Amino acid sequence: MTSPSKPLIIILMKRRPWPIIILAFIQILMPFFNILMNAWLENVSPDIYFRAFVHFQPPAKVATFFLLYLISGAAIFLMKKWSYAVFLLITSWNILSNIIIWVRDYYPSSHSLWTDHSFWILVLANLTNIAFVTYYLLPSVRKVYFDRTVRWWESKPRFLLKILANFQQNKNPQSIPCTICDLSMGGAFIETSQQLAMGDTITLSIPLYDRSIQIKSTVIHKREGNSSPEAKGYGLQFQRNPETDKKIKNLTACLRSFGFPLRWEPESTWESFVDWAKKIFSKQAWLPLDH
C-alpha cells in the first residue's frame, strides 16, 4: 500500500531544495566572509587586507583559499553521491586549518582567552562548519544525495500520450498492437492485451508522420492497464545508443512542438522560492523528505 506521504515527496522534489541552494551559495561566499572577519581582527579595511593577502601569500595558497569553497559549494549544489565526501573533506579541512591559523597567529599570550575576540570568532566559524556537517548528516538530507529516484528535477520530460503503436517480441515477427500512454527520453509506458514478462526485450514501433521509429526496449515493470479490463500496462526502458538517442530526441521535440502535456510541470523559480519562504520556520522547509 502506498504511503500517504509519497505524493508530497514527489511534489517537493520537483525542484532542487531551497536549503541546498542557499547553503551552496553560502559556501561560495565564505572566502569573502573570512576576509571581512580577518580584516576586523587586524583592524584594517577589507580592501587593504585583501590586497595584502594576495600580495604576500603564495599564489597556490590564494587559489586554494577561494577554490576550496567554490568546489564545496558546487558539490553541494550538484547533489551527487561524490558531493557528500567532497563537502565533508573540505569542511573538515577548514575546521582544522582555522584552529592551526588561530594558534599560530592569534593565540593570546598576555590576556585571558575568554576576552579575546579572535577566539570567539574561531568558535563561531567552527560551530558554523559543524552545523553544516550536522545538517548534511541528517537522514532526510542524506537521502537526496544518495537516492536519485527522489530527485525528480533531474528527470527528462515525460509526455502524456494516447498513441496507437505496435511492437514485436524477440523471435516473433508478428506485430502486436499497443497504446503508448507516456514517453520520455529513457522509456515509455504502454498498454496491450499481450502478456509480457519482466526482462522481455521488444522492438517498439512508434508512428511519426508517414513512417515509424523502431526502438529496442526492455520490460522493467508491469501493472494493470486503464483502457480496458484485459489490458496490461508495461513500463519500458529504451536500450540506449547514439542512433536511438537521436531518434528519441527528434520524437520528443515533435511532441513538445505539438503541445503534448507533460506528466508534471515544474514551478517557476520565483513561485517555488515564495512557497518555500512561506514555510521557512517549519520542519518541512528544511527537511523536505522528513514527513
GROMACS .gro file of C-alpha atoms in nm:
model
  291
    1MET     CA    1   0.000   0.000   0.000
    2THR     CA    2   0.139   0.340  -0.096
    3SER     CA    3   0.231   0.566   0.190
    4PRO     CA    4   0.015   0.880   0.203
    5SER     CA    5   0.327   1.094   0.228
    6LYS     CA    6   0.467   0.978  -0.107
    7PRO     CA    7   0.276   1.232  -0.324
    8LEU     CA    8   0.411   1.512  -0.102
    9ILE     CA    9   0.766   1.390  -0.162
   10ILE     CA   10   0.713   1.391  -0.538
   11ILE     CA   11   0.577   1.746  -0.530
   12LEU     CA   12   0.851   1.882  -0.309
   13MET     CA   13   1.132   1.726  -0.508
   14LYS     CA   14   1.028   1.864  -0.846
   15ARG     CA   15   1.293   2.128  -0.783
   16ARG     CA   16   1.626   2.128  -0.606
   17PRO     CA   17   1.550   2.204  -0.237
   18TRP     CA   18   1.600   2.568  -0.148
   19PRO     CA   19   1.804   2.495   0.169
   20ILE     CA   20   2.059   2.319  -0.052
   21ILE     CA   21   2.075   2.614  -0.294
   22ILE     CA   22   2.115   2.866  -0.010
   23LEU     CA   23   2.381   2.665   0.173
   24ALA     CA   24   2.573   2.610  -0.152
   25PHE     CA   25   2.566   2.986  -0.210
   26ILE     CA   26   2.689   3.049   0.146
   27GLN     CA   27   2.983   2.813   0.088
   28ILE     CA   28   3.082   3.002  -0.227
   29LEU     CA   29   3.070   3.332  -0.034
   30MET     CA   30   3.270   3.203   0.264
   31PRO     CA   31   3.607   3.342   0.141
   32PHE     CA   32   3.457   3.692   0.146
   33PHE     CA   33   3.319   3.639   0.499
   34ASN     CA   34   3.665   3.525   0.605
   35ILE     CA   35   3.823   3.837   0.455
   36LEU     CA   36   3.578   4.058   0.647
   37MET     CA   37   3.645   3.880   0.977
   38ASN     CA   38   4.024   3.880   0.935
   39ALA     CA   39   4.022   4.247   0.835
   40TRP     CA   40   3.828   4.326   1.152
   41LEU     CA   41   4.074   4.128   1.364
   42GLU     CA   42   4.369   4.312   1.206
   43ASN     CA   43   4.188   4.646   1.238
   44VAL     CA   44   4.225   4.730   0.868
   45SER     CA   45   3.978   4.775   0.585
   46PRO     CA   46   3.871   4.463   0.391
   47ASP     CA   47   4.024   4.612   0.076
   48ILE     CA   48   4.366   4.659   0.238
   49TYR     CA   49   4.354   4.311   0.394
   50PHE     CA   50   4.263   4.150   0.061
   51ARG     CA   51   4.540   4.331  -0.126
   52ALA     CA   52   4.795   4.233   0.138
   53PHE     CA   53   4.675   3.873   0.139
   54VAL     CA   54   4.706   3.841  -0.238
   55HIS     CA   55   5.043   4.019  -0.244
   56PHE     CA   56   5.221   3.838   0.041
   57GLN     CA   57   5.073   3.487   0.026
   58PRO     CA   58   5.194   3.228  -0.228
   59PRO     CA   59   4.968   3.206  -0.537
   60ALA     CA   60   4.887   2.842  -0.455
   61LYS     CA   61   4.756   2.941  -0.111
   62VAL     CA   62   4.545   3.224  -0.255
   63ALA     CA   63   4.398   2.988  -0.516
   64THR     CA   64   4.326   2.724  -0.252
   65PHE     CA   65   4.159   2.984  -0.029
   66PHE     CA   66   3.899   3.058  -0.297
   67LEU     CA   67   3.881   2.729  -0.487
   68LEU     CA   68   3.811   2.501  -0.190
   69TYR     CA   69   3.493   2.690  -0.103
   70LEU     CA   70   3.393   2.712  -0.468
   71ILE     CA   71   3.436   2.335  -0.506
   72SER     CA   72   3.245   2.274  -0.182
   73GLY     CA   73   2.956   2.496  -0.295
   74ALA     CA   74   2.944   2.331  -0.637
   75ALA     CA   75   2.946   1.985  -0.477
   76ILE     CA   76   2.654   2.076  -0.251
   77PHE     CA   77   2.457   2.223  -0.542
   78LEU     CA   78   2.513   1.933  -0.784
   79MET     CA   79   2.386   1.679  -0.528
   80LYS     CA   80   2.577   1.372  -0.646
   81LYS     CA   81   2.700   1.081  -0.437
   82TRP     CA   82   3.057   1.211  -0.456
   83SER     CA   83   2.936   1.554  -0.339
   84TYR     CA   84   2.895   1.422   0.013
   85ALA     CA   85   3.256   1.311   0.054
   86VAL     CA   86   3.391   1.629  -0.110
   87PHE     CA   87   3.188   1.854   0.122
   88LEU     CA   88   3.284   1.663   0.438
   89LEU     CA   89   3.654   1.657   0.348
   90ILE     CA   90   3.670   2.028   0.266
   91THR     CA   91   3.472   2.127   0.576
   92SER     CA   92   3.694   1.910   0.798
   93TRP     CA   93   4.000   2.072   0.642
   94ASN     CA   94   3.855   2.419   0.706
   95ILE     CA   95   3.790   2.341   1.074
   96LEU     CA   96   4.144   2.209   1.120
   97SER     CA   97   4.309   2.496   0.930
   98ASN     CA   98   4.108   2.755   1.129
   99ILE     CA   99   4.244   2.609   1.453
  100ILE     CA  100   4.604   2.592   1.323
  101ILE     CA  101   4.597   2.953   1.194
  102TRP     CA  102   4.445   3.082   1.518
  103VAL     CA  103   4.702   2.905   1.738
  104ARG     CA  104   4.985   3.030   1.515
  105ASP     CA  105   4.876   3.393   1.465
  106TYR     CA  106   4.621   3.492   1.728
  107TYR     CA  107   4.667   3.285   2.044
  108PRO     CA  108   4.672   3.542   2.329
  109SER     CA  109   4.986   3.541   2.542
  110SER     CA  110   4.918   3.845   2.757
  111HIS     CA  111   4.545   3.836   2.835
  112SER     CA  112   4.260   3.598   2.908
  113LEU     CA  113   4.138   3.362   2.637
  114TRP     CA  114   3.775   3.442   2.722
  115THR     CA  115   3.815   3.812   2.646
  116ASP     CA  116   3.996   3.754   2.317
  117HIS     CA  117   3.785   3.845   2.013
  118SER     CA  118   3.976   3.615   1.780
  119PHE     CA  119   3.896   3.315   1.999
  120TRP     CA  120   3.521   3.376   1.977
  121ILE     CA  121   3.541   3.426   1.602
  122LEU     CA  122   3.721   3.091   1.581
  123VAL     CA  123   3.446   2.930   1.789
  124LEU     CA  124   3.174   3.089   1.575
  125ALA     CA  125   3.340   2.985   1.247
  126ASN     CA  126   3.391   2.626   1.358
  127LEU     CA  127   3.042   2.597   1.508
  128THR     CA  128   2.904   2.714   1.173
  129ASN     CA  129   3.103   2.446   0.992
  130ILE     CA  130   2.990   2.182   1.242
  131ALA     CA  131   2.628   2.294   1.197
  132PHE     CA  132   2.664   2.249   0.819
  133VAL     CA  133   2.808   1.899   0.865
  134THR     CA  134   2.535   1.804   1.115
  135TYR     CA  135   2.265   1.920   0.873
  136TYR     CA  136   2.407   1.713   0.587
  137LEU     CA  137   2.433   1.405   0.809
  138LEU     CA  138   2.056   1.409   0.875
  139PRO     CA  139   1.890   1.108   0.705
  140SER     CA  140   1.638   1.327   0.521
  141VAL     CA  141   1.914   1.538   0.365
  142ARG     CA  142   2.150   1.247   0.301
  143LYS     CA  143   1.874   1.062   0.110
  144VAL     CA  144   1.854   1.339  -0.150
  145TYR     CA  145   2.221   1.285  -0.233
  146PHE     CA  146   2.219   0.905  -0.242
  147ASP     CA  147   1.871   0.825  -0.379
  148ARG     CA  148   1.836   0.954  -0.732
  149THR     CA  149   1.469   0.849  -0.751
  150VAL     CA  150   1.364   1.142  -0.529
  151ARG     CA  151   1.542   1.399  -0.748
  152TRP     CA  152   1.260   1.446  -0.996
  153TRP     CA  153   1.404   1.769  -1.131
  154GLU     CA  154   1.680   1.561  -1.297
  155SER     CA  155   1.426   1.356  -1.491
  156LYS     CA  156   1.374   1.416  -1.861
  157PRO     CA  157   1.027   1.545  -1.957
  158ARG     CA  158   0.767   1.267  -1.972
  159PHE     CA  159   0.488   1.334  -2.220
  160LEU     CA  160   0.133   1.207  -2.166
  161LEU     CA  161   0.007   1.040  -2.484
  162LYS     CA  162  -0.256   0.813  -2.630
  163ILE     CA  163  -0.086   0.690  -2.946
  164LEU     CA  164  -0.169   0.364  -3.120
  165ALA     CA  165   0.151   0.175  -3.196
  166ASN     CA  166   0.276  -0.182  -3.219
  167PHE     CA  167   0.569  -0.392  -3.112
  168GLN     CA  168   0.743  -0.716  -3.194
  169GLN     CA  169   0.872  -0.965  -2.942
  170ASN     CA  170   1.206  -1.135  -2.979
  171LYS     CA  171   1.189  -1.433  -3.218
  172ASN     CA  172   0.832  -1.338  -3.314
  173PRO     CA  173   0.791  -1.127  -3.631
  174GLN     CA  174   0.420  -1.068  -3.567
  175SER     CA  175   0.323  -0.707  -3.494
  176ILE     CA  176   0.123  -0.674  -3.172
  177PRO     CA  177  -0.092  -0.363  -3.118
  178CYS     CA  178  -0.040  -0.143  -2.814
  179THR     CA  179  -0.116   0.205  -2.686
  180ILE     CA  180   0.166   0.434  -2.576
  181CYS     CA  181   0.044   0.617  -2.264
  182ASP     CA  182   0.355   0.819  -2.186
  183LEU     CA  183   0.705   0.860  -2.322
  184SER     CA  184   1.036   1.018  -2.224
  185MET     CA  185   1.399   1.002  -2.339
  186GLY     CA  186   1.455   0.698  -2.120
  187GLY     CA  187   1.148   0.486  -2.182
  188ALA     CA  188   0.773   0.458  -2.225
  189PHE     CA  189   0.463   0.311  -2.068
  190ILE     CA  190   0.239   0.102  -2.292
  191GLU     CA  191  -0.087  -0.090  -2.261
  192THR     CA  192  -0.151  -0.410  -2.454
  193SER     CA  193  -0.354  -0.729  -2.425
  194GLN     CA  194  -0.037  -0.931  -2.492
  195GLN     CA  195   0.125  -1.090  -2.188
  196LEU     CA  196   0.484  -0.980  -2.132
  197ALA     CA  197   0.731  -1.084  -1.865
  198MET     CA  198   0.982  -0.877  -1.671
  199GLY     CA  199   1.306  -0.856  -1.866
  200ASP     CA  200   1.145  -0.929  -2.204
  201THR     CA  201   1.302  -0.747  -2.498
  202ILE     CA  202   1.069  -0.599  -2.758
  203THR     CA  203   1.102  -0.366  -3.056
  204LEU     CA  204   0.857  -0.079  -3.020
  205SER     CA  205   0.737   0.085  -3.344
  206ILE     CA  206   0.625   0.443  -3.287
  207PRO     CA  207   0.437   0.613  -3.574
  208LEU     CA  208   0.571   0.950  -3.680
  209TYR     CA  209   0.419   1.118  -3.986
  210ASP     CA  210   0.438   0.869  -4.276
  211ARG     CA  211   0.696   0.641  -4.115
  212SER     CA  212   0.770   0.477  -3.782
  213ILE     CA  213   1.058   0.474  -3.535
  214GLN     CA  214   1.181   0.137  -3.411
  215ILE     CA  215   1.332   0.130  -3.064
  216LYS     CA  216   1.451  -0.179  -2.880
  217SER     CA  217   1.318  -0.179  -2.525
  218THR     CA  218   1.323  -0.389  -2.209
  219VAL     CA  219   1.020  -0.452  -1.985
  220ILE     CA  220   1.116  -0.326  -1.637
  221HIS     CA  221   0.779  -0.319  -1.456
  222LYS     CA  222   0.414  -0.402  -1.509
  223ARG     CA  223   0.074  -0.318  -1.364
  224GLU     CA  224  -0.293  -0.327  -1.458
  225GLY     CA  225  -0.386  -0.111  -1.756
  226ASN     CA  226  -0.655   0.156  -1.757
  227SER     CA  227  -0.805   0.140  -2.106
  228SER     CA  228  -0.984  -0.197  -2.074
  229PRO     CA  229  -1.012  -0.491  -1.830
  230GLU     CA  230  -0.790  -0.715  -2.043
  231ALA     CA  231  -0.522  -0.451  -2.100
  232LYS     CA  232  -0.194  -0.480  -1.912
  233GLY     CA  233   0.042  -0.191  -1.850
  234TYR     CA  234   0.416  -0.227  -1.901
  235GLY     CA  235   0.699   0.013  -1.827
  236LEU     CA  236   0.969   0.000  -2.093
  237GLN     CA  237   1.330   0.110  -2.070
  238PHE     CA  238   1.479   0.203  -2.405
  239GLN     CA  239   1.806   0.034  -2.498
  240ARG     CA  240   2.014   0.346  -2.550
  241ASN     CA  241   2.276   0.409  -2.816
  242PRO     CA  242   2.369   0.722  -3.017
  243GLU     CA  243   2.132   0.634  -3.302
  244THR     CA  244   1.840   0.561  -3.067
  245ASP     CA  245   1.906   0.878  -2.867
  246LYS     CA  246   1.890   1.084  -3.186
  247LYS     CA  247   1.557   0.925  -3.283
  248ILE     CA  248   1.403   0.980  -2.939
  249LYS     CA  249   1.533   1.337  -2.921
  250ASN     CA  250   1.365   1.415  -3.254
  251LEU     CA  251   1.045   1.244  -3.139
  252THR     CA  252   1.027   1.433  -2.808
  253ALA     CA  253   1.096   1.759  -2.994
  254CYS     CA  254   0.793   1.684  -3.215
  255LEU     CA  255   0.578   1.603  -2.911
  256ARG     CA  256   0.680   1.930  -2.749
  257SER     CA  257   0.606   2.132  -3.064
  258PHE     CA  258   0.263   1.965  -3.093
  259GLY     CA  259   0.182   2.072  -2.737
  260PHE     CA  260   0.151   1.730  -2.574
  261PRO     CA  261   0.115   1.775  -2.196
  262LEU     CA  262   0.384   1.670  -1.951
  263ARG     CA  263   0.320   1.439  -1.657
  264TRP     CA  264   0.422   1.726  -1.432
  265GLU     CA  265   0.508   2.087  -1.498
  266PRO     CA  266   0.787   2.240  -1.286
  267GLU     CA  267   0.707   2.552  -1.086
  268SER     CA  268   0.875   2.874  -1.183
  269THR     CA  269   1.183   2.955  -0.976
  270TRP     CA  270   1.014   3.255  -0.815
  271GLU     CA  271   0.693   3.067  -0.727
  272SER     CA  272   0.899   2.784  -0.580
  273PHE     CA  273   1.103   3.025  -0.366
  274VAL     CA  274   0.795   3.212  -0.240
  275ASP     CA  275   0.627   2.883  -0.148
  276TRP     CA  276   0.937   2.775   0.045
  277ALA     CA  277   0.975   3.114   0.216
  278LYS     CA  278   0.619   3.093   0.350
  279LYS     CA  279   0.718   2.773   0.533
  280ILE     CA  280   1.068   2.884   0.630
  281PHE     CA  281   1.011   2.830   1.005
  282SER     CA  282   0.863   2.483   0.959
  283LYS     CA  283   1.043   2.150   0.969
  284GLN     CA  284   0.917   2.078   0.617
  285ALA     CA  285   1.108   2.376   0.475
  286TRP     CA  286   1.446   2.241   0.588
  287LEU     CA  287   1.379   1.865   0.579
  288PRO     CA  288   1.162   1.822   0.267
  289LEU     CA  289   1.171   1.441   0.279
  290ASP     CA  290   1.100   1.414   0.651
  291HIS     CA  291   0.720   1.398   0.692
   0.00000   0.00000   0.00000
